Amino acid sequence: MAASGAVVDSDTLTPQPLAAGRVALVLIALAMGGFAIGVTEFAAMSVLPDFAAGLGVDAPTAGHVISAYAAGVVVGAPILAVLGARLPRWVLLIVFMALFAIGNGLSALAPTYGWMLVFRFLSGLPHGAYFGVAALVAASVVPLHFRTRAVSTILMGLTIGTVLGVPVVNVISHAHGWRWTFAIVAALAIVTMALAALFAPRDPAHPDASPLRELGALKRSQVWLTLGVGAVGFGGMFAVYAYLASTLQAVTGVGPEVMPWVFAVFGVGMFAGNLLGAWAADHVGFKAAGGLLIWSAAALALYPFAASNLWAVLAVVLLIGGGGGLGSILQTRLMDVAGDAQTLAAALNHSAFNTANAIGPLLGGMAIAAGYGWTSSAWVGVGLSLGGFAIFVVAWLTGRRAATA
């Protein structure tokens, strides 16, 4: 990251000086929100067997709770982004984290499976909108050629959540009950609200901002193709991750004391993939997305063969986690192709990823429920990763054609 940066309005690209220390504080505040979201998104999957038993349902049925959260993201991101178009971004960050805290607090108190579905849907509503606005704020405080790395800082908060937050929450939840997972996330969201209030730039909303202006992003084919890459391609990782805890129990034969370490290894893979993806995007642009999708397909294909051995599955889970670097690449791609509808496009990126988060566990659960075994989710994942790569090829070729026309 550069030693100093400039505040850049994403619409006018007019720089305003910002001290290096302030840049760091802004990015840390934004990353804390990513950390909270990473913990709730991935810890919910890792304690799936626990809350399945607590709510009286089987694991494939409990996987619908994961899909309900993802559905909330898909629905909430565009709606909240459009409704908040006239508000300053620092206000939106606080409002979105407040909604996130409420949803997770209610999840911790859910009395039945039905209410858990409702509360996880509500928890997901501000997820994509927060990440979208946070990405724009992060990109605005650094020079243009560091945009992807600045955006990756927020996603790095998410990956640190998977490396440190998820294992710690797993230990607490296994010791004191799965409800602590969501209570802890609610507390992290409140901390993020305080940091955003203290350090987020107090830039006013763009004078021409409006819901209709934001909806203009939906007219652009490259926006839809980029979203399609994430919606399909990222589903492969989630198809495996959602049932990783159950697979470790049933196939690998390990107990709850080992699982936090496996999930930590996955988080290390995501952390490394995030750094690699950001570096690659700043050097080769959108082509980095295609490389990561092929990486994901290859890693997922190894999973069924490695699942019976703990050391082998650790190595493969590390590789699968590396595919998480796709997020920052697609986020900056959307900044390039969305024109003056930046907020909606940035938020829709997380709608796309959580479409993947809904599709992956759903299709993976269907394969498992059909009797193909716990590792069958990996072959679902391979198909989704390759499907995302096919969409990437279309986006890349049509984008090149349009640029040379």
mmCIF file of C-alpha atoms in Angstrom:
data_model
loop_
_atom_site.group_PDB
_atom_site.id
_atom_site.type_symbol
_atom_site.label_atom_id
_atom_site.label_comp_id
_atom_site.label_asym_id
_atom_site.label_seq_id
_atom_site.Cartn_x
_atom_site.Cartn_y
_atom_site.Cartn_z
ATOM 1 C CA MET A 1 0.000 0.000 0.000
ATOM 2 C CA ALA A 2 1.262 3.499 -0.735
ATOM 3 C CA ALA A 3 2.579 5.584 2.105
ATOM 4 C CA SER A 4 0.029 8.237 1.360
ATOM 5 C CA GLY A 5 -3.044 8.635 -0.757
ATOM 6 C CA ALA A 6 -5.733 10.996 -1.933
ATOM 7 C CA VAL A 7 -9.429 11.112 -1.435
ATOM 8 C CA VAL A 8 -10.938 10.553 -4.869
ATOM 9 C CA ASP A 9 -14.623 11.037 -5.468
ATOM 10 C CA SER A 10 -15.622 8.037 -7.567
ATOM 11 C CA ASP A 11 -17.785 10.228 -9.798
ATOM 12 C CA THR A 12 -15.551 13.253 -10.371
ATOM 13 C CA LEU A 13 -12.108 11.719 -9.676
ATOM 14 C CA THR A 14 -11.100 14.981 -7.986
ATOM 15 C CA PRO A 15 -8.277 14.276 -5.499
ATOM 16 C CA GLN A 16 -8.195 15.750 -2.021
ATOM 17 C CA PRO A 17 -5.099 15.228 0.190
ATOM 18 C CA LEU A 18 -5.394 12.709 3.007
ATOM 19 C CA ALA A 19 -2.609 11.900 5.475
ATOM 20 C CA ALA A 20 -1.077 8.430 5.329
ATOM 21 C CA GLY A 21 -2.031 7.658 8.931
ATOM 22 C CA ARG A 22 -5.629 8.612 8.250
ATOM 23 C CA VAL A 23 -5.702 6.319 5.207
ATOM 24 C CA ALA A 24 -4.647 3.419 7.431
ATOM 25 C CA LEU A 25 -7.312 4.217 10.033
ATOM 26 C CA VAL A 26 -10.019 4.407 7.361
ATOM 27 C CA LEU A 27 -9.022 1.032 5.922
ATOM 28 C CA ILE A 28 -8.849 -0.574 9.388
ATOM 29 C CA ALA A 29 -12.338 0.713 10.222
ATOM 30 C CA LEU A 30 -13.717 -0.661 6.958
ATOM 31 C CA ALA A 31 -11.889 -3.968 7.418
ATOM 32 C CA MET A 32 -13.486 -4.436 10.841
ATOM 33 C CA GLY A 33 -16.863 -4.621 9.110
ATOM 34 C CA GLY A 34 -15.418 -7.215 6.745
ATOM 35 C CA PHE A 35 -14.156 -9.144 9.768
ATOM 36 C CA ALA A 36 -17.625 -9.184 11.355
ATOM 37 C CA ILE A 37 -19.248 -10.290 8.103
ATOM 38 C CA GLY A 38 -16.609 -12.977 7.556
ATOM 39 C CA VAL A 39 -17.222 -14.401 11.003
ATOM 40 C CA THR A 40 -21.007 -14.599 10.593
ATOM 41 C CA GLU A 41 -20.873 -15.951 7.041
ATOM 42 C CA PHE A 42 -18.291 -18.665 7.587
ATOM 43 C CA ALA A 43 -18.771 -19.470 11.280
ATOM 44 C CA ALA A 44 -22.458 -20.123 10.581
ATOM 45 C CA MET A 45 -21.356 -22.819 8.141
ATOM 46 C CA SER A 46 -18.753 -24.251 10.494
ATOM 47 C CA VAL A 47 -21.269 -24.646 13.378
ATOM 48 C CA LEU A 48 -23.938 -26.013 11.051
ATOM 49 C CA PRO A 49 -24.021 -29.450 12.753
ATOM 50 C CA ASP A 50 -24.484 -27.723 16.129
ATOM 51 C CA PHE A 51 -27.402 -25.496 15.243
ATOM 52 C CA ALA A 52 -28.929 -28.270 13.122
ATOM 53 C CA ALA A 53 -29.086 -30.414 16.276
ATOM 54 C CA GLY A 54 -30.198 -27.465 18.398
ATOM 55 C CA LEU A 55 -33.067 -26.594 16.078
ATOM 56 C CA GLY A 56 -34.061 -30.212 15.459
ATOM 57 C CA VAL A 57 -33.242 -30.527 11.735
ATOM 58 C CA ASP A 58 -30.736 -32.527 9.687
ATOM 59 C CA ALA A 59 -27.603 -30.996 8.143
ATOM 60 C CA PRO A 60 -28.888 -30.612 4.546
ATOM 61 C CA THR A 61 -32.021 -28.875 5.888
ATOM 62 C CA ALA A 62 -29.911 -26.643 8.133
ATOM 63 C CA GLY A 63 -27.983 -25.655 5.001
ATOM 64 C CA HIS A 64 -31.079 -23.695 3.978
ATOM 65 C CA VAL A 65 -30.271 -21.303 6.831
ATOM 66 C CA ILE A 66 -27.026 -20.496 5.010
ATOM 67 C CA SER A 67 -28.994 -19.987 1.815
ATOM 68 C CA ALA A 68 -31.486 -17.716 3.633
ATOM 69 C CA TYR A 69 -28.645 -15.408 4.676
ATOM 70 C CA ALA A 70 -27.331 -15.385 1.128
ATOM 71 C CA ALA A 71 -30.804 -14.613 -0.206
ATOM 72 C CA GLY A 72 -30.941 -11.638 2.151
ATOM 73 C CA VAL A 73 -27.711 -10.334 0.668
ATOM 74 C CA VAL A 74 -28.993 -10.776 -2.875
ATOM 75 C CA VAL A 75 -32.221 -8.897 -2.104
ATOM 76 C CA GLY A 76 -30.811 -6.296 0.264
ATOM 77 C CA ALA A 77 -27.752 -5.120 -1.655
ATOM 78 C CA PRO A 78 -29.539 -3.467 -4.604
ATOM 79 C CA ILE A 79 -32.490 -2.196 -2.559
ATOM 80 C CA LEU A 80 -30.402 -0.575 0.175
ATOM 81 C CA ALA A 81 -27.861 0.782 -2.321
ATOM 82 C CA VAL A 82 -30.581 2.466 -4.359
ATOM 83 C CA LEU A 83 -32.521 3.773 -1.329
ATOM 84 C CA GLY A 84 -29.327 5.170 0.186
ATOM 85 C CA ALA A 85 -28.119 6.879 -2.987
ATOM 86 C CA ARG A 86 -28.652 10.394 -1.624
ATOM 87 C CA LEU A 87 -26.952 9.765 1.749
ATOM 88 C CA PRO A 88 -23.251 10.310 2.491
ATOM 89 C CA ARG A 89 -21.299 7.084 2.412
ATOM 90 C CA TRP A 90 -20.076 7.380 6.008
ATOM 91 C CA VAL A 91 -23.688 7.504 7.188
ATOM 92 C CA LEU A 92 -24.557 4.468 5.089
ATOM 93 C CA LEU A 93 -21.702 2.489 6.660
ATOM 94 C CA ILE A 94 -23.091 3.113 10.151
ATOM 95 C CA VAL A 95 -26.699 2.413 9.177
ATOM 96 C CA PHE A 96 -25.828 -0.843 7.422
ATOM 97 C CA MET A 97 -23.780 -2.089 10.382
ATOM 98 C CA ALA A 98 -26.641 -1.202 12.759
ATOM 99 C CA LEU A 99 -29.014 -3.370 10.710
ATOM 100 C CA PHE A 100 -26.393 -6.123 10.665
ATOM 101 C CA ALA A 101 -26.048 -6.012 14.460
ATOM 102 C CA ILE A 102 -29.815 -6.269 14.934
ATOM 103 C CA GLY A 103 -30.167 -9.224 12.563
ATOM 104 C CA ASN A 104 -27.378 -11.197 14.218
ATOM 105 C CA GLY A 105 -28.621 -10.385 17.686
ATOM 106 C CA LEU A 106 -32.025 -11.784 16.752
ATOM 107 C CA SER A 107 -30.367 -14.868 15.235
ATOM 108 C CA ALA A 108 -28.755 -15.567 18.598
ATOM 109 C CA LEU A 109 -32.242 -15.630 20.153
ATOM 110 C CA ALA A 110 -34.040 -17.629 17.420
ATOM 111 C CA PRO A 111 -36.479 -20.041 19.142
ATOM 112 C CA THR A 112 -37.198 -22.287 16.133
ATOM 113 C CA TYR A 113 -35.826 -23.262 12.727
ATOM 114 C CA GLY A 114 -38.482 -21.136 11.010
ATOM 115 C CA TRP A 115 -37.519 -18.013 12.951
ATOM 116 C CA MET A 116 -33.843 -18.753 12.307
ATOM 117 C CA LEU A 117 -34.529 -18.655 8.564
ATOM 118 C CA VAL A 118 -36.228 -15.253 8.954
ATOM 119 C CA PHE A 119 -33.500 -13.755 11.135
ATOM 120 C CA ARG A 120 -30.677 -14.981 8.906
ATOM 121 C CA PHE A 121 -32.443 -13.452 5.903
ATOM 122 C CA LEU A 122 -32.681 -10.137 7.790
ATOM 123 C CA SER A 123 -29.007 -10.392 8.805
ATOM 124 C CA GLY A 124 -27.998 -10.723 5.176
ATOM 125 C CA LEU A 125 -29.857 -7.640 3.929
ATOM 126 C CA PRO A 126 -27.096 -5.060 4.717
ATOM 127 C CA HIS A 127 -24.139 -7.343 3.900
ATOM 128 C CA GLY A 128 -23.692 -6.515 0.213
ATOM 129 C CA ALA A 129 -24.611 -2.864 0.576
ATOM 130 C CA TYR A 130 -21.988 -2.435 3.317
ATOM 131 C CA PHE A 131 -19.256 -4.088 1.270
ATOM 132 C CA GLY A 132 -20.207 -2.092 -1.809
ATOM 133 C CA VAL A 133 -20.073 1.267 -0.053
ATOM 134 C CA ALA A 134 -16.946 0.287 1.902
ATOM 135 C CA ALA A 135 -15.184 -0.682 -1.344
ATOM 136 C CA LEU A 136 -15.947 2.721 -2.871
ATOM 137 C CA VAL A 137 -14.701 4.510 0.249
ATOM 138 C CA ALA A 138 -11.511 2.412 0.283
ATOM 139 C CA ALA A 139 -10.844 3.066 -3.408
ATOM 140 C CA SER A 140 -11.404 6.785 -2.881
ATOM 141 C CA VAL A 141 -8.604 7.253 -0.339
ATOM 142 C CA VAL A 142 -5.719 5.819 -2.410
ATOM 143 C CA PRO A 143 -4.256 6.519 -5.873
ATOM 144 C CA LEU A 144 -6.076 4.820 -8.740
ATOM 145 C CA HIS A 145 -3.357 2.240 -9.372
ATOM 146 C CA PHE A 146 -3.762 0.940 -5.811
ATOM 147 C CA ARG A 147 -7.549 0.543 -5.965
ATOM 148 C CA THR A 148 -7.630 -3.243 -6.008
ATOM 149 C CA ARG A 149 -5.255 -3.516 -3.089
ATOM 150 C CA ALA A 150 -7.310 -1.000 -1.106
ATOM 151 C CA VAL A 151 -10.504 -2.925 -1.837
ATOM 152 C CA SER A 152 -8.734 -6.154 -0.923
ATOM 153 C CA THR A 153 -8.018 -4.664 2.515
ATOM 154 C CA ILE A 154 -11.739 -4.840 3.324
ATOM 155 C CA LEU A 155 -11.936 -8.384 2.029
ATOM 156 C CA MET A 156 -8.772 -9.090 3.998
ATOM 157 C CA GLY A 157 -10.810 -8.268 7.083
ATOM 158 C CA LEU A 158 -13.185 -11.001 5.941
ATOM 159 C CA THR A 159 -10.337 -13.464 5.422
ATOM 160 C CA ILE A 160 -8.819 -12.653 8.816
ATOM 161 C CA GLY A 161 -12.281 -13.375 10.154
ATOM 162 C CA THR A 162 -12.017 -16.850 8.644
ATOM 163 C CA VAL A 163 -8.452 -17.409 9.917
ATOM 164 C CA LEU A 164 -8.854 -16.069 13.461
ATOM 165 C CA GLY A 165 -12.480 -15.203 14.079
ATOM 166 C CA VAL A 166 -14.098 -18.438 12.923
ATOM 167 C CA PRO A 167 -11.836 -20.784 14.919
ATOM 168 C CA VAL A 168 -12.179 -18.664 18.076
ATOM 169 C CA VAL A 169 -15.947 -18.449 17.694
ATOM 170 C CA ASN A 170 -16.018 -22.200 17.036
ATOM 171 C CA VAL A 171 -14.231 -22.886 20.305
ATOM 172 C CA ILE A 172 -16.574 -20.584 22.230
ATOM 173 C CA SER A 173 -19.659 -21.985 20.526
ATOM 174 C CA HIS A 174 -18.683 -25.602 21.098
ATOM 175 C CA ALA A 175 -18.075 -24.799 24.763
ATOM 176 C CA HIS A 176 -21.070 -22.564 25.477
ATOM 177 C CA GLY A 177 -23.570 -23.130 22.659
ATOM 178 C CA TRP A 178 -23.972 -22.174 18.993
ATOM 179 C CA ARG A 179 -25.971 -19.020 19.822
ATOM 180 C CA TRP A 180 -22.749 -17.331 20.910
ATOM 181 C CA THR A 181 -21.643 -17.310 17.258
ATOM 182 C CA PHE A 182 -24.278 -14.740 16.370
ATOM 183 C CA ALA A 183 -24.071 -12.791 19.638
ATOM 184 C CA ILE A 184 -20.348 -12.227 19.098
ATOM 185 C CA VAL A 185 -20.974 -11.032 15.540
ATOM 186 C CA ALA A 186 -23.560 -8.524 16.802
ATOM 187 C CA ALA A 187 -20.928 -7.120 19.171
ATOM 188 C CA LEU A 188 -18.360 -6.873 16.352
ATOM 189 C CA ALA A 189 -20.893 -4.933 14.266
ATOM 190 C CA ILE A 190 -21.318 -2.396 17.069
ATOM 191 C CA VAL A 191 -17.525 -1.944 17.213
ATOM 192 C CA THR A 192 -17.517 -1.330 13.446
ATOM 193 C CA MET A 193 -20.206 1.344 13.821
ATOM 194 C CA ALA A 194 -18.017 3.183 16.338
ATOM 195 C CA LEU A 195 -14.912 2.970 14.119
ATOM 196 C CA ALA A 196 -16.817 4.183 11.052
ATOM 197 C CA ALA A 197 -18.201 7.117 13.041
ATOM 198 C CA LEU A 198 -14.673 8.047 14.144
ATOM 199 C CA PHE A 199 -12.598 7.529 11.008
ATOM 200 C CA ALA A 200 -14.693 7.310 7.808
ATOM 201 C CA PRO A 201 -14.218 10.383 5.548
ATOM 202 C CA ARG A 202 -17.054 12.891 5.947
ATOM 203 C CA ASP A 203 -17.522 13.345 2.205
ATOM 204 C CA PRO A 204 -21.016 14.549 1.230
ATOM 205 C CA ALA A 205 -23.179 12.619 -1.183
ATOM 206 C CA HIS A 206 -22.655 13.466 -4.851
ATOM 207 C CA PRO A 207 -25.043 16.301 -5.765
ATOM 208 C CA ASP A 208 -26.397 14.367 -8.763
ATOM 209 C CA ALA A 209 -26.865 11.095 -6.881
ATOM 210 C CA SER A 210 -30.303 9.546 -7.158
ATOM 211 C CA PRO A 211 -31.947 6.121 -7.223
ATOM 212 C CA LEU A 212 -32.568 6.405 -10.987
ATOM 213 C CA ARG A 213 -28.945 7.286 -11.627
ATOM 214 C CA GLU A 214 -27.814 4.193 -9.740
ATOM 215 C CA LEU A 215 -30.230 1.988 -11.661
ATOM 216 C CA GLY A 216 -28.362 2.990 -14.803
ATOM 217 C CA ALA A 217 -25.832 0.256 -13.974
ATOM 218 C CA LEU A 218 -28.419 -2.325 -14.961
ATOM 219 C CA LYS A 219 -28.293 -1.171 -18.596
ATOM 220 C CA ARG A 220 -24.670 -2.262 -19.044
ATOM 221 C CA SER A 221 -23.991 -5.780 -20.348
ATOM 222 C CA GLN A 222 -20.485 -5.888 -18.865
ATOM 223 C CA VAL A 223 -21.968 -5.280 -15.403
ATOM 224 C CA TRP A 224 -24.263 -8.284 -15.805
ATOM 225 C CA LEU A 225 -21.497 -10.506 -17.192
ATOM 226 C CA THR A 226 -19.140 -9.585 -14.349
ATOM 227 C CA LEU A 227 -21.872 -10.332 -11.827
ATOM 228 C CA GLY A 228 -22.500 -13.648 -13.574
ATOM 229 C CA VAL A 229 -18.866 -14.665 -13.138
ATOM 230 C CA GLY A 230 -19.200 -14.228 -9.379
ATOM 231 C CA ALA A 231 -22.721 -15.642 -9.037
ATOM 232 C CA VAL A 232 -21.817 -18.922 -10.734
ATOM 233 C CA GLY A 233 -18.059 -19.259 -10.329
ATOM 234 C CA PHE A 234 -17.852 -18.547 -6.602
ATOM 235 C CA GLY A 235 -20.569 -21.117 -5.904
ATOM 236 C CA GLY A 236 -18.043 -23.934 -6.192
ATOM 237 C CA MET A 237 -16.211 -22.906 -3.044
ATOM 238 C CA PHE A 238 -19.426 -22.577 -1.036
ATOM 239 C CA ALA A 239 -20.733 -25.953 -2.220
ATOM 240 C CA VAL A 240 -17.845 -27.593 -0.345
ATOM 241 C CA TYR A 241 -17.429 -25.165 2.555
ATOM 242 C CA ALA A 242 -21.046 -25.408 3.698
ATOM 243 C CA TYR A 243 -20.673 -29.146 4.340
ATOM 244 C CA LEU A 244 -17.005 -29.214 5.324
ATOM 245 C CA ALA A 245 -17.732 -29.744 9.040
ATOM 246 C CA SER A 246 -20.085 -32.637 8.302
ATOM 247 C CA THR A 247 -17.598 -34.158 5.838
ATOM 248 C CA LEU A 248 -14.807 -33.919 8.402
ATOM 249 C CA GLN A 249 -16.990 -35.810 10.860
ATOM 250 C CA ALA A 250 -18.369 -38.469 8.503
ATOM 251 C CA VAL A 251 -15.521 -39.048 6.033
ATOM 252 C CA THR A 252 -12.284 -37.799 7.598
ATOM 253 C CA GLY A 253 -13.319 -39.046 11.029
ATOM 254 C CA VAL A 254 -12.160 -36.098 13.140
ATOM 255 C CA GLY A 255 -13.814 -34.610 16.192
ATOM 256 C CA PRO A 256 -14.883 -31.056 17.043
ATOM 257 C CA GLU A 257 -11.486 -30.254 18.547
ATOM 258 C CA VAL A 258 -9.795 -30.544 15.125
ATOM 259 C CA MET A 259 -12.349 -28.647 13.050
ATOM 260 C CA PRO A 260 -11.311 -25.101 14.056
ATOM 261 C CA TRP A 261 -7.831 -25.825 12.691
ATOM 262 C CA VAL A 262 -9.190 -26.997 9.358
ATOM 263 C CA PHE A 263 -11.316 -23.871 9.050
ATOM 264 C CA ALA A 264 -8.294 -21.765 10.001
ATOM 265 C CA VAL A 265 -6.328 -23.375 7.154
ATOM 266 C CA PHE A 266 -9.163 -22.480 4.791
ATOM 267 C CA GLY A 267 -8.923 -18.906 6.062
ATOM 268 C CA VAL A 268 -5.177 -18.834 5.451
ATOM 269 C CA GLY A 269 -5.892 -19.916 1.884
ATOM 270 C CA MET A 270 -8.423 -17.116 1.472
ATOM 271 C CA PHE A 271 -5.974 -14.595 2.932
ATOM 272 C CA ALA A 272 -3.235 -15.667 0.518
ATOM 273 C CA GLY A 273 -5.666 -15.800 -2.398
ATOM 274 C CA ASN A 274 -6.892 -12.311 -1.589
ATOM 275 C CA LEU A 275 -3.335 -10.937 -1.671
ATOM 276 C CA LEU A 276 -2.501 -12.847 -4.846
ATOM 277 C CA GLY A 277 -5.741 -11.830 -6.548
ATOM 278 C CA ALA A 278 -5.257 -8.136 -5.732
ATOM 279 C CA TRP A 279 -1.654 -8.200 -6.952
ATOM 280 C CA ALA A 280 -2.647 -10.010 -10.151
ATOM 281 C CA ALA A 281 -5.546 -7.644 -10.849
ATOM 282 C CA ASP A 282 -3.288 -4.593 -10.470
ATOM 283 C CA HIS A 283 -0.887 -6.165 -13.013
ATOM 284 C CA VAL A 284 -3.025 -8.084 -15.536
ATOM 285 C CA GLY A 285 -6.525 -6.753 -14.821
ATOM 286 C CA PHE A 286 -9.655 -8.827 -15.362
ATOM 287 C CA LYS A 287 -7.715 -11.819 -16.734
ATOM 288 C CA ALA A 288 -6.768 -12.638 -13.134
ATOM 289 C CA ALA A 289 -10.378 -13.726 -12.542
ATOM 290 C CA GLY A 290 -10.100 -16.456 -15.188
ATOM 291 C CA GLY A 291 -6.920 -17.800 -13.628
ATOM 292 C CA LEU A 292 -8.498 -18.034 -10.176
ATOM 293 C CA LEU A 293 -11.567 -19.837 -11.509
ATOM 294 C CA ILE A 294 -9.396 -22.521 -13.128
ATOM 295 C CA TRP A 295 -7.448 -22.752 -9.856
ATOM 296 C CA SER A 296 -10.721 -23.297 -7.967
ATOM 297 C CA ALA A 297 -11.952 -26.002 -10.337
ATOM 298 C CA ALA A 298 -8.673 -27.909 -10.035
ATOM 299 C CA ALA A 299 -8.587 -27.648 -6.218
ATOM 300 C CA LEU A 300 -12.204 -28.756 -5.866
ATOM 301 C CA ALA A 301 -11.555 -31.781 -8.095
ATOM 302 C CA LEU A 302 -8.896 -32.937 -5.621
ATOM 303 C CA TYR A 303 -11.222 -32.739 -2.612
ATOM 304 C CA PRO A 304 -13.035 -36.122 -2.968
ATOM 305 C CA PHE A 305 -9.689 -37.927 -3.172
ATOM 306 C CA ALA A 306 -8.242 -36.116 -0.152
ATOM 307 C CA ALA A 307 -11.234 -36.149 2.196
ATOM 308 C CA SER A 308 -10.404 -39.471 3.910
ATOM 309 C CA ASN A 309 -6.986 -38.257 5.130
ATOM 310 C CA LEU A 310 -6.629 -35.297 7.483
ATOM 311 C CA TRP A 311 -3.281 -34.054 6.137
ATOM 312 C CA ALA A 312 -4.397 -34.354 2.540
ATOM 313 C CA VAL A 313 -7.666 -32.565 3.184
ATOM 314 C CA LEU A 314 -5.812 -29.747 4.971
ATOM 315 C CA ALA A 315 -3.674 -29.183 1.867
ATOM 316 C CA VAL A 316 -6.673 -29.217 -0.462
ATOM 317 C CA VAL A 317 -8.765 -26.951 1.778
ATOM 318 C CA LEU A 318 -5.875 -24.454 1.677
ATOM 319 C CA LEU A 319 -5.982 -24.529 -2.128
ATOM 320 C CA ILE A 320 -9.773 -24.174 -2.231
ATOM 321 C CA GLY A 321 -9.575 -21.150 0.060
ATOM 322 C CA GLY A 322 -7.187 -19.499 -2.402
ATOM 323 C CA GLY A 323 -10.075 -19.107 -4.819
ATOM 324 C CA GLY A 324 -11.513 -16.464 -2.488
ATOM 325 C CA GLY A 325 -9.272 -13.874 -4.135
ATOM 326 C CA LEU A 326 -11.902 -13.514 -6.865
ATOM 327 C CA GLY A 327 -13.831 -10.946 -4.823
ATOM 328 C CA SER A 328 -11.528 -7.932 -5.057
ATOM 329 C CA ILE A 329 -10.848 -8.593 -8.750
ATOM 330 C CA LEU A 330 -14.516 -8.449 -9.678
ATOM 331 C CA GLN A 331 -15.118 -5.478 -7.364
ATOM 332 C CA THR A 332 -12.662 -3.264 -9.235
ATOM 333 C CA ARG A 333 -13.857 -4.643 -12.576
ATOM 334 C CA LEU A 334 -17.318 -3.346 -11.702
ATOM 335 C CA MET A 335 -15.860 0.071 -10.874
ATOM 336 C CA ASP A 336 -14.444 0.134 -14.402
ATOM 337 C CA VAL A 337 -17.623 -0.898 -16.228
ATOM 338 C CA ALA A 338 -20.411 0.661 -14.091
ATOM 339 C CA GLY A 339 -19.999 4.251 -15.252
ATOM 340 C CA ASP A 340 -21.759 6.692 -12.915
ATOM 341 C CA ALA A 341 -23.760 3.990 -11.100
ATOM 342 C CA GLN A 342 -20.913 2.988 -8.803
ATOM 343 C CA THR A 343 -22.775 2.330 -5.542
ATOM 344 C CA LEU A 344 -25.340 -0.073 -6.962
ATOM 345 C CA ALA A 345 -22.772 -1.933 -9.045
ATOM 346 C CA ALA A 346 -20.404 -2.296 -6.092
ATOM 347 C CA ALA A 347 -23.219 -3.593 -3.882
ATOM 348 C CA LEU A 348 -24.437 -5.989 -6.566
ATOM 349 C CA ASN A 349 -21.027 -7.662 -6.529
ATOM 350 C CA HIS A 350 -21.940 -9.091 -3.140
ATOM 351 C CA SER A 351 -25.400 -9.997 -4.330
ATOM 352 C CA ALA A 352 -23.613 -12.054 -6.959
ATOM 353 C CA PHE A 353 -21.319 -13.715 -4.464
ATOM 354 C CA ASN A 354 -24.199 -14.528 -2.187
ATOM 355 C CA THR A 355 -26.185 -15.878 -5.079
ATOM 356 C CA ALA A 356 -23.209 -18.220 -5.247
ATOM 357 C CA ASN A 357 -23.513 -18.726 -1.483
ATOM 358 C CA ALA A 358 -27.149 -19.746 -1.989
ATOM 359 C CA ILE A 359 -26.623 -21.884 -5.104
ATOM 360 C CA GLY A 360 -23.545 -23.731 -3.865
ATOM 361 C CA PRO A 361 -24.949 -25.125 -0.581
ATOM 362 C CA LEU A 362 -28.324 -25.766 -2.227
ATOM 363 C CA LEU A 363 -26.917 -27.846 -5.094
ATOM 364 C CA GLY A 364 -24.308 -29.460 -2.887
ATOM 365 C CA GLY A 365 -26.984 -30.406 -0.362
ATOM 366 C CA MET A 366 -29.139 -31.863 -3.135
ATOM 367 C CA ALA A 367 -26.269 -34.077 -4.281
ATOM 368 C CA ILE A 368 -25.657 -35.252 -0.716
ATOM 369 C CA ALA A 369 -29.360 -35.836 -0.029
ATOM 370 C CA ALA A 370 -29.607 -37.857 -3.261
ATOM 371 C CA GLY A 371 -27.156 -40.348 -1.798
ATOM 372 C CA TYR A 372 -23.978 -39.450 -3.678
ATOM 373 C CA GLY A 373 -21.988 -38.932 -0.466
ATOM 374 C CA TRP A 374 -20.566 -35.958 1.392
ATOM 375 C CA THR A 375 -17.745 -35.383 -1.085
ATOM 376 C CA SER A 376 -20.153 -35.152 -4.035
ATOM 377 C CA SER A 377 -20.466 -31.448 -3.220
ATOM 378 C CA ALA A 378 -16.977 -31.028 -4.714
ATOM 379 C CA TRP A 379 -18.101 -32.191 -8.172
ATOM 380 C CA VAL A 380 -20.955 -29.701 -7.952
ATOM 381 C CA GLY A 381 -18.282 -27.136 -7.133
ATOM 382 C CA VAL A 382 -16.147 -28.064 -10.130
ATOM 383 C CA GLY A 383 -19.127 -27.580 -12.428
ATOM 384 C CA LEU A 384 -19.928 -24.178 -10.935
ATOM 385 C CA SER A 385 -16.314 -22.977 -11.170
ATOM 386 C CA LEU A 386 -16.100 -23.988 -14.816
ATOM 387 C CA GLY A 387 -19.471 -22.370 -15.473
ATOM 388 C CA GLY A 388 -18.104 -19.132 -14.006
ATOM 389 C CA PHE A 389 -15.031 -19.455 -16.224
ATOM 390 C CA ALA A 390 -17.228 -19.800 -19.307
ATOM 391 C CA ILE A 391 -19.019 -16.549 -18.403
ATOM 392 C CA PHE A 392 -15.630 -14.906 -17.796
ATOM 393 C CA VAL A 393 -14.520 -15.848 -21.318
ATOM 394 C CA VAL A 394 -17.642 -14.233 -22.785
ATOM 395 C CA ALA A 395 -17.131 -11.093 -20.665
ATOM 396 C CA TRP A 396 -13.458 -10.826 -21.547
ATOM 397 C CA LEU A 397 -13.950 -11.339 -25.291
ATOM 398 C CA THR A 398 -16.920 -8.961 -25.588
ATOM 399 C CA GLY A 399 -15.117 -6.382 -23.449
ATOM 400 C CA ARG A 400 -12.060 -6.501 -25.726
ATOM 401 C CA ARG A 401 -14.266 -6.241 -28.796
ATOM 402 C CA ALA A 402 -16.037 -3.183 -27.398
ATOM 403 C CA ALA A 403 -12.723 -1.540 -26.466
ATOM 404 C CA THR A 404 -11.322 -1.921 -29.985
ATOM 405 C CA ALA A 405 -14.533 -0.932 -31.780
#
